Amino acid sequence: MTTKPYDDPVIPQYWDQPILRHLTKLQDMSNVQGVSNDIQTQIQICIDCIKAREDYCDDITSLSSTAIENLVYQTNQQNWQQVYDRGDIQWKVGPGMLTGELEGNFLKTLVSMSNAKRVLEVGLFTGNSALAMAEALPVDGKVVALEISEYIGKFARKLMDESPHGKKIDIQIGPAKDNMEKLAQEGHQFDIVFIDANKEGYMDYYKIIMDNNMLSPRGTILIDNALHGGMAYLSPENALLPGMEAVNMVITKFNEYVYNDDRVSQVMIPIRDGVLAIRRKDEFEGEM
């Protein structure tokens, strides 16, 4: 998820960078209150430093494939507000929901490092992360991607079929919880589980995975947006995300649940909006 400004009705500006939200607020205040030019310059330097770090991380990371670049382009070109107004989708979505080049390559690297063959993605959107992970899988590998919207699923399917790796992706439409319970009943296991759907459902998705032995031996669960725009660790006032107070504690409670789950160990990775990597405790530490 990018930290750059964009016109997105879903994701607030600088969603994953609360310090940037505060600095831009401070900058606006300094312009109105007549703060000295030196202080205003220093504020701008701070903003530029944060943006430069993000840009550098993007620029030094390997480029995404042509298929993913086209997927991102087509997602940005789509008028999602119009799609919502027509009633083709039930919730407002936007390009800010894309995984992005940096995190997409990060996921691809993790899949490659773990020699994974089966991946479960909970929350597809237009397929940025699904295709990135599929590119790292062997020819007989599979990404099972769960998406609630039939319209978005068809949109993603068309784009992913333009890649030779698209055949590795199986899109299942419907509520994620229902599809996960069906997969559990059928005895499916996955080497990587990437959860990036409605945050209120994270607890259910995690419990279904862990309680039904859906994680393969030495498998890893990856939780996206684990810092949730800063709301995981900031008060509503300091998060500067007005109107989102009702969901302020959702991710915090989920993170605490995982932390207190004796079955697992985890590490918070502060990439973009945070990725929580979870593994069974007996596989997190080596034997002595």
PDB file of C-alpha atoms in Angstrom, residues 1-2 15-16 54 57-58 61-62 64 68 96-111 121 128-130 132-133 194-196 199 202 222-226 269-276:
ATOM      1  CA  MET A   1       0.000   0.000   0.000  1.00  0.00           C
ATOM      2  CA  THR A   2       1.564   3.260  -1.115  1.00  0.00           C
ATOM      3  CA  TRP A  15      -2.720   5.420   5.537  1.00  0.00           C
ATOM      4  CA  ASP A  16       0.307   3.433   6.699  1.00  0.00           C
ATOM      5  CA  GLU A  54       9.776   4.748   0.838  1.00  0.00           C
ATOM      6  CA  CYS A  57      12.792   0.880  -0.982  1.00  0.00           C
ATOM      7  CA  ASP A  58      10.531   0.737  -4.042  1.00  0.00           C
ATOM      8  CA  THR A  61      13.428  -3.630  -5.219  1.00  0.00           C
ATOM      9  CA  SER A  62      13.258  -5.794  -8.353  1.00  0.00           C
ATOM     10  CA  SER A  64       7.340  -6.576 -10.944  1.00  0.00           C
ATOM     11  CA  ILE A  68       1.587  -7.545 -12.606  1.00  0.00           C
ATOM     12  CA  GLY A  96      -5.060   1.769  -2.557  1.00  0.00           C
ATOM     13  CA  MET A  97      -6.049  -1.811  -1.708  1.00  0.00           C
ATOM     14  CA  LEU A  98      -3.375  -3.182  -4.050  1.00  0.00           C
ATOM     15  CA  THR A  99      -0.469  -4.919  -2.338  1.00  0.00           C
ATOM     16  CA  GLY A 100       2.066  -2.847  -4.281  1.00  0.00           C
ATOM     17  CA  GLU A 101       5.473  -3.642  -5.742  1.00  0.00           C
ATOM     18  CA  LEU A 102       7.478  -3.747  -2.516  1.00  0.00           C
ATOM     19  CA  GLU A 103       5.161  -5.982  -0.516  1.00  0.00           C
ATOM     20  CA  GLY A 104       4.324  -8.070  -3.569  1.00  0.00           C
ATOM     21  CA  ASN A 105       7.996  -8.864  -4.067  1.00  0.00           C
ATOM     22  CA  PHE A 106       8.333  -9.491  -0.333  1.00  0.00           C
ATOM     23  CA  LEU A 107       5.563 -12.107  -0.486  1.00  0.00           C
ATOM     24  CA  LYS A 108       7.094 -13.624  -3.610  1.00  0.00           C
ATOM     25  CA  THR A 109      10.435 -13.906  -1.812  1.00  0.00           C
ATOM     26  CA  LEU A 110       8.880 -15.599   1.233  1.00  0.00           C
ATOM     27  CA  VAL A 111       7.080 -18.125  -0.969  1.00  0.00           C
ATOM     28  CA  GLU A 121      -4.972 -16.124   0.086  1.00  0.00           C
ATOM     29  CA  ASN A 128      -1.669  -8.346  -7.191  1.00  0.00           C
ATOM     30  CA  SER A 129      -0.422 -10.488  -4.295  1.00  0.00           C
ATOM     31  CA  ALA A 130      -1.901 -13.751  -5.645  1.00  0.00           C
ATOM     32  CA  ALA A 132       3.183 -12.340  -7.208  1.00  0.00           C
ATOM     33  CA  MET A 133       3.098 -15.466  -5.033  1.00  0.00           C
ATOM     34  CA  PHE A 194      -1.893 -14.796   3.462  1.00  0.00           C
ATOM     35  CA  ILE A 195      -4.809 -13.026   5.165  1.00  0.00           C
ATOM     36  CA  ASP A 196      -5.761  -9.626   3.741  1.00  0.00           C
ATOM     37  CA  LYS A 199     -10.285  -6.944   9.455  1.00  0.00           C
ATOM     38  CA  TYR A 202      -9.313 -11.922  10.969  1.00  0.00           C
ATOM     39  CA  LEU A 222       1.028 -13.911   7.085  1.00  0.00           C
ATOM     40  CA  ILE A 223      -1.368 -11.220   8.365  1.00  0.00           C
ATOM     41  CA  ASP A 224      -1.504  -8.054   6.268  1.00  0.00           C
ATOM     42  CA  ASN A 225      -2.320  -4.598   7.676  1.00  0.00           C
ATOM     43  CA  ALA A 226      -1.229  -5.811  11.109  1.00  0.00           C
ATOM     44  CA  ILE A 269       7.467  -6.947  10.190  1.00  0.00           C
ATOM     45  CA  PRO A 270       7.037  -3.167   9.713  1.00  0.00           C
ATOM     46  CA  ILE A 271       6.812  -3.291   5.933  1.00  0.00           C
ATOM     47  CA  ARG A 272       4.129  -0.975   4.565  1.00  0.00           C
ATOM     48  CA  ASP A 273       1.128  -1.344   6.910  1.00  0.00           C
ATOM     49  CA  GLY A 274       2.714  -4.214   8.843  1.00  0.00           C
ATOM     50  CA  VAL A 275       2.863  -7.953   8.184  1.00  0.00           C
ATOM     51  CA  LEU A 276       2.567 -10.322  11.156  1.00  0.00           C
TER      52      LEU A 276
END
